[in-house]
mmCIF file of C-alpha atoms in Angstrom:
data_model
loop_
_atom_site.group_PDB
_atom_site.id
_atom_site.type_symbol
_atom_site.label_atom_id
_atom_site.label_comp_id
_atom_site.label_asym_id
_atom_site.label_seq_id
_atom_site.Cartn_x
_atom_site.Cartn_y
_atom_site.Cartn_z
ATOM 1 C CA SER A 1 -179.021 17.626 82.688
ATOM 2 C CA GLN A 2 -176.228 15.274 81.729
ATOM 3 C CA GLN A 3 -173.942 18.170 80.855
ATOM 4 C CA GLY A 4 -170.287 17.558 81.499
ATOM 5 C CA GLU A 5 -168.544 20.008 83.781
ATOM 6 C CA GLU A 6 -164.813 20.448 83.366
ATOM 7 C CA ASP A 7 -162.369 21.210 86.104
ATOM 8 C CA PRO A 8 -160.264 23.301 86.259
ATOM 9 C CA GLN A 9 -161.677 26.113 84.137
ATOM 10 C CA ALA A 10 -158.133 27.200 83.286
ATOM 11 C CA LEU A 11 -154.757 25.502 83.556
ATOM 12 C CA SER A 12 -151.324 27.018 82.985
ATOM 13 C CA ILE A 13 -148.234 24.804 82.786
ATOM 14 C CA GLN A 14 -144.705 24.696 81.382
ATOM 15 C CA GLU A 15 -143.702 22.718 78.319
ATOM 16 C CA GLY A 16 -142.812 19.165 79.227
ATOM 17 C CA GLU A 17 -145.203 18.983 82.169
ATOM 18 C CA ASN A 18 -148.318 16.836 82.209
ATOM 19 C CA ALA A 19 -151.771 18.385 82.040
ATOM 20 C CA THR A 20 -154.798 16.784 83.657
ATOM 21 C CA MET A 21 -158.366 17.903 83.057
ATOM 22 C CA ASN A 22 -161.413 16.442 84.726
ATOM 23 C CA CYS A 23 -165.014 16.093 83.645
ATOM 24 C CA SER A 24 -168.045 15.224 85.758
ATOM 25 C CA TYR A 25 -171.540 14.467 84.525
ATOM 26 C CA LYS A 26 -174.906 13.670 86.013
ATOM 27 C CA THR A 27 -176.748 10.937 84.120
ATOM 28 C CA SER A 28 -176.157 7.692 82.237
ATOM 29 C CA ILE A 29 -174.061 7.842 79.105
ATOM 30 C CA ASN A 30 -173.312 5.717 76.055
ATOM 31 C CA ASN A 31 -169.895 7.228 75.649
ATOM 32 C CA LEU A 32 -167.843 10.260 76.598
ATOM 33 C CA GLN A 33 -165.794 12.227 74.111
ATOM 34 C CA TRP A 34 -163.045 14.807 74.386
ATOM 35 C CA TYR A 35 -162.588 17.621 71.886
ATOM 36 C CA ARG A 36 -160.016 20.328 71.391
ATOM 37 C CA GLN A 37 -160.588 23.831 70.087
ATOM 38 C CA ASN A 38 -157.854 26.184 68.992
ATOM 39 C CA SER A 39 -158.708 29.849 69.271
ATOM 40 C CA GLY A 40 -161.212 30.893 66.616
ATOM 41 C CA ARG A 41 -161.482 27.421 65.103
ATOM 42 C CA GLY A 42 -163.975 24.574 65.084
ATOM 43 C CA LEU A 43 -163.707 21.679 67.511
ATOM 44 C CA VAL A 44 -161.576 18.663 66.709
ATOM 45 C CA HIS A 45 -162.379 15.221 68.089
ATOM 46 C CA LEU A 46 -159.599 13.736 70.225
ATOM 47 C CA ILE A 47 -160.846 10.507 71.727
ATOM 48 C CA LEU A 48 -164.024 8.558 72.519
ATOM 49 C CA ILE A 49 -164.390 6.222 75.477
ATOM 50 C CA ARG A 50 -167.394 3.934 75.742
ATOM 51 C CA SER A 51 -169.307 3.433 78.959
ATOM 52 C CA ASN A 52 -167.941 -0.107 79.359
ATOM 53 C CA GLU A 53 -164.318 1.037 79.009
ATOM 54 C CA ARG A 54 -162.171 2.318 81.856
ATOM 55 C CA GLU A 55 -159.104 3.665 80.103
ATOM 56 C CA LYS A 56 -158.045 4.563 76.591
ATOM 57 C CA HIS A 57 -154.821 5.868 75.066
ATOM 58 C CA SER A 58 -154.074 7.790 71.912
ATOM 59 C CA GLY A 59 -150.530 9.047 71.453
ATOM 60 C CA ARG A 60 -149.819 11.417 74.363
ATOM 61 C CA LEU A 61 -153.446 11.343 75.476
ATOM 62 C CA ARG A 62 -154.820 9.116 78.205
ATOM 63 C CA VAL A 63 -158.494 9.143 79.094
ATOM 64 C CA THR A 64 -160.078 7.405 82.057
ATOM 65 C CA LEU A 65 -163.741 6.888 82.788
ATOM 66 C CA ASP A 66 -165.299 6.020 86.129
ATOM 67 C CA THR A 67 -169.019 5.492 85.591
ATOM 68 C CA SER A 68 -169.621 4.846 89.309
ATOM 69 C CA LYS A 69 -168.364 8.363 90.061
ATOM 70 C CA LYS A 70 -169.689 9.786 86.794
ATOM 71 C CA SER A 71 -166.339 11.308 86.013
ATOM 72 C CA SER A 72 -163.609 11.246 83.386
ATOM 73 C CA SER A 73 -160.123 12.648 83.130
ATOM 74 C CA LEU A 74 -157.946 13.628 80.191
ATOM 75 C CA LEU A 75 -154.187 13.479 80.679
ATOM 76 C CA ILE A 76 -151.837 15.061 78.169
ATOM 77 C CA THR A 77 -148.282 13.907 78.802
ATOM 78 C CA ALA A 78 -145.127 15.871 77.960
ATOM 79 C CA SER A 79 -147.123 18.907 76.910
ATOM 80 C CA ARG A 80 -146.016 21.218 74.098
ATOM 81 C CA ALA A 81 -146.761 24.864 73.387
ATOM 82 C CA ALA A 82 -148.875 23.644 70.460
ATOM 83 C CA ASP A 83 -151.216 21.925 72.955
ATOM 84 C CA THR A 84 -152.439 25.367 74.032
ATOM 85 C CA ALA A 85 -156.188 25.252 73.364
ATOM 86 C CA SER A 86 -159.569 24.766 74.994
ATOM 87 C CA TYR A 87 -160.551 21.196 75.801
ATOM 88 C CA PHE A 88 -164.158 20.053 76.066
ATOM 89 C CA CYS A 89 -165.716 16.874 77.298
ATOM 90 C CA ALA A 90 -169.006 15.806 75.748
ATOM 91 C CA THR A 91 -171.339 13.161 77.056
ATOM 92 C CA SER A 92 -173.433 11.073 74.719
ATOM 93 C CA TYR A 93 -176.795 9.487 75.317
ATOM 94 C CA GLY A 94 -177.934 9.904 71.762
ATOM 95 C CA LYS A 95 -176.838 13.420 70.909
ATOM 96 C CA LEU A 96 -173.843 15.060 72.571
ATOM 97 C CA THR A 97 -173.928 17.544 75.430
ATOM 98 C CA PHE A 98 -170.810 19.667 75.857
ATOM 99 C CA GLY A 99 -169.283 21.090 78.983
ATOM 100 C CA GLN A 100 -167.909 24.610 79.244
ATOM 101 C CA GLY A 101 -164.316 23.580 78.671
ATOM 102 C CA THR A 102 -160.866 23.918 80.207
ATOM 103 C CA ILE A 103 -158.512 26.526 78.801
ATOM 104 C CA LEU A 104 -155.012 25.043 78.707
ATOM 105 C CA THR A 105 -151.992 27.304 78.278
ATOM 106 C CA VAL A 106 -148.597 25.675 77.798
ATOM 107 C CA HIS A 107 -145.674 28.071 78.177
ATOM 108 C CA PRO A 108 -142.509 27.413 76.139
ATOM 109 C CA ASN B 1 -162.374 15.895 50.973
ATOM 110 C CA ALA B 2 -163.456 19.295 52.317
ATOM 111 C CA GLY B 3 -165.106 17.815 55.446
ATOM 112 C CA VAL B 4 -167.694 20.247 56.850
ATOM 113 C CA THR B 5 -167.986 23.627 55.190
ATOM 114 C CA GLN B 6 -169.948 26.641 56.392
ATOM 115 C CA THR B 7 -170.897 29.891 54.724
ATOM 116 C CA PRO B 8 -170.582 32.715 55.415
ATOM 117 C CA LYS B 9 -167.577 33.028 57.750
ATOM 118 C CA PHE B 10 -168.662 36.420 59.094
ATOM 119 C CA GLN B 11 -171.965 38.279 59.043
ATOM 120 C CA VAL B 12 -173.305 41.482 60.556
ATOM 121 C CA LEU B 13 -177.069 41.921 60.724
ATOM 122 C CA LYS B 14 -179.391 44.583 62.021
ATOM 123 C CA THR B 15 -182.109 43.640 64.468
ATOM 124 C CA GLY B 16 -185.073 42.188 62.601
ATOM 125 C CA GLN B 17 -183.162 41.110 59.508
ATOM 126 C CA SER B 18 -183.188 37.500 58.394
ATOM 127 C CA MET B 19 -180.455 35.251 57.108
ATOM 128 C CA THR B 20 -179.616 31.634 56.411
ATOM 129 C CA LEU B 21 -176.416 29.908 57.436
ATOM 130 C CA GLN B 22 -175.377 27.145 55.089
ATOM 131 C CA CYS B 23 -173.613 23.909 55.988
ATOM 132 C CA ALA B 24 -172.494 21.018 53.836
ATOM 133 C CA GLN B 25 -170.559 17.813 54.509
ATOM 134 C CA ASP B 26 -168.958 15.412 52.066
ATOM 135 C CA MET B 27 -168.357 12.469 54.427
ATOM 136 C CA ASN B 28 -171.685 10.699 53.759
ATOM 137 C CA HIS B 29 -172.708 11.290 57.370
ATOM 138 C CA ASN B 30 -176.262 10.646 58.461
ATOM 139 C CA SER B 31 -176.472 13.135 61.340
ATOM 140 C CA MET B 32 -175.934 16.882 61.290
ATOM 141 C CA TYR B 33 -176.051 19.542 63.986
ATOM 142 C CA TRP B 34 -176.123 23.265 64.611
ATOM 143 C CA TYR B 35 -174.505 24.693 67.751
ATOM 144 C CA ARG B 36 -173.913 28.152 69.079
ATOM 145 C CA GLN B 37 -170.931 29.083 71.224
ATOM 146 C CA ASP B 38 -170.964 32.034 73.554
ATOM 147 C CA PRO B 39 -168.112 33.083 75.861
ATOM 148 C CA GLY B 40 -168.056 30.930 78.982
ATOM 149 C CA MET B 41 -171.055 28.869 77.838
ATOM 150 C CA GLY B 42 -169.456 26.031 75.911
ATOM 151 C CA LEU B 43 -171.446 24.734 72.941
ATOM 152 C CA ARG B 44 -175.213 24.609 73.033
ATOM 153 C CA LEU B 45 -177.216 22.540 70.579
ATOM 154 C CA ILE B 46 -179.762 24.506 68.577
ATOM 155 C CA TYR B 47 -181.187 21.854 66.245
ATOM 156 C CA TYR B 48 -180.058 18.532 64.907
ATOM 157 C CA SER B 49 -180.968 16.096 62.178
ATOM 158 C CA ALA B 50 -180.440 12.457 63.073
ATOM 159 C CA SER B 51 -180.955 11.384 59.477
ATOM 160 C CA GLU B 52 -182.083 12.818 56.174
ATOM 161 C CA GLY B 53 -185.709 13.861 56.426
ATOM 162 C CA THR B 54 -185.766 14.414 60.191
ATOM 163 C CA THR B 55 -185.031 17.438 62.370
ATOM 164 C CA ASP B 56 -185.336 17.899 66.120
ATOM 165 C CA LYS B 57 -184.972 20.717 68.606
ATOM 166 C CA GLY B 58 -181.935 20.938 70.790
ATOM 167 C CA GLU B 59 -181.309 22.932 73.936
ATOM 168 C CA VAL B 60 -181.836 26.451 72.511
ATOM 169 C CA PRO B 61 -184.114 26.310 69.419
ATOM 170 C CA ASN B 62 -186.120 29.520 69.941
ATOM 171 C CA GLY B 63 -185.649 32.044 67.145
ATOM 172 C CA TYR B 64 -184.224 29.503 64.704
ATOM 173 C CA ASN B 65 -185.449 27.153 62.005
ATOM 174 C CA VAL B 66 -183.593 24.465 60.102
ATOM 175 C CA SER B 67 -183.877 22.577 56.850
ATOM 176 C CA ARG B 68 -182.192 19.292 56.019
ATOM 177 C CA LEU B 69 -182.093 19.902 52.307
ATOM 178 C CA ASN B 70 -180.557 16.525 51.461
ATOM 179 C CA LYS B 71 -178.041 14.187 53.050
ATOM 180 C CA ARG B 72 -175.208 16.658 52.515
ATOM 181 C CA GLU B 73 -176.764 19.981 53.472
ATOM 182 C CA PHE B 74 -178.275 21.368 56.659
ATOM 183 C CA SER B 75 -179.187 25.057 56.854
ATOM 184 C CA LEU B 76 -180.010 27.281 59.824
ATOM 185 C CA ARG B 77 -182.335 30.252 59.406
ATOM 186 C CA LEU B 78 -182.797 33.270 61.623
ATOM 187 C CA GLU B 79 -186.155 34.781 60.669
ATOM 188 C CA SER B 80 -185.885 37.974 62.719
ATOM 189 C CA ALA B 81 -182.429 38.428 64.201
ATOM 190 C CA ALA B 82 -182.030 39.726 67.756
ATOM 191 C CA PRO B 83 -178.893 40.970 69.555
ATOM 192 C CA SER B 84 -179.114 37.884 71.810
ATOM 193 C CA GLN B 85 -178.315 35.796 68.728
ATOM 194 C CA THR B 86 -174.861 37.352 68.439
ATOM 195 C CA SER B 87 -172.645 34.301 68.677
ATOM 196 C CA VAL B 88 -170.366 31.926 66.836
ATOM 197 C CA TYR B 89 -172.328 29.224 65.044
ATOM 198 C CA PHE B 90 -170.875 25.807 64.330
ATOM 199 C CA CYS B 91 -172.212 23.090 62.110
ATOM 200 C CA ALA B 92 -171.137 19.501 62.725
ATOM 201 C CA SER B 93 -171.811 16.069 61.315
ATOM 202 C CA SER B 94 -171.389 12.468 62.389
ATOM 203 C CA PHE B 95 -172.105 9.040 60.965
ATOM 204 C CA LEU B 96 -174.596 8.321 63.745
ATOM 205 C CA LEU B 97 -175.866 10.358 66.705
ATOM 206 C CA SER B 98 -173.439 8.938 69.271
ATOM 207 C CA ASN B 99 -170.377 8.925 67.042
ATOM 208 C CA GLU B 100 -167.552 11.440 66.929
ATOM 209 C CA GLN B 101 -168.558 14.725 65.370
ATOM 210 C CA PHE B 102 -166.695 16.689 62.731
ATOM 211 C CA PHE B 103 -167.021 20.449 62.945
ATOM 212 C CA GLY B 104 -167.005 23.220 60.405
ATOM 213 C CA PRO B 105 -164.907 26.372 60.858
ATOM 214 C CA GLY B 106 -167.793 28.422 62.262
ATOM 215 C CA THR B 107 -169.758 31.554 61.362
ATOM 216 C CA ARG B 108 -169.226 34.628 63.496
ATOM 217 C CA LEU B 109 -172.544 36.497 63.601
ATOM 218 C CA THR B 110 -173.088 39.944 65.075
ATOM 219 C CA VAL B 111 -176.588 41.380 65.427
ATOM 220 C CA LEU B 112 -176.703 45.122 66.029
#
């Protein structure tokens, strides 16, 4: 399976701190995507990084991809209480395969 | 633009009953998907449609059928509901298979 596996499963931080979530996968990919899900809602796409890219930024988000280690990380800088959500990585080789997610709690 | 819409939002069924979950997108996307989300399991792909006129099985297709009615609409049918199908169901769409996906708000289904 090429399913992404996130680490940690849960992360609790204070507002203003940085949050780092990791994703590992098993097989070749075309791209890797990160999604966010607020409680009870559908997923929202955050960022896509292609297999030939190593780093990508979007606002307070920074994503890295290391295809030799089959891993990716999502960094959220200067976190806010509103960042509290579940974050999923999804690997693409055709259709997407989602990991089980990291639950991020940001305390005010 | 409404994006991806799903109906109904909530549904309670008895074991053995049937129902159809409806999904529509107004973004002119080619690909559409049905996922289920269970606690601690992430999202699992049930069926997908890469383009109008095609459907394919995903990771957990047993007990489900789909219809790609046209480019906009993709429905999921449970012929004989079982308690194991209690879950939250999400529909999604994307321009192509590998592109970013846009999700609907979900249908919370309980099978008694």
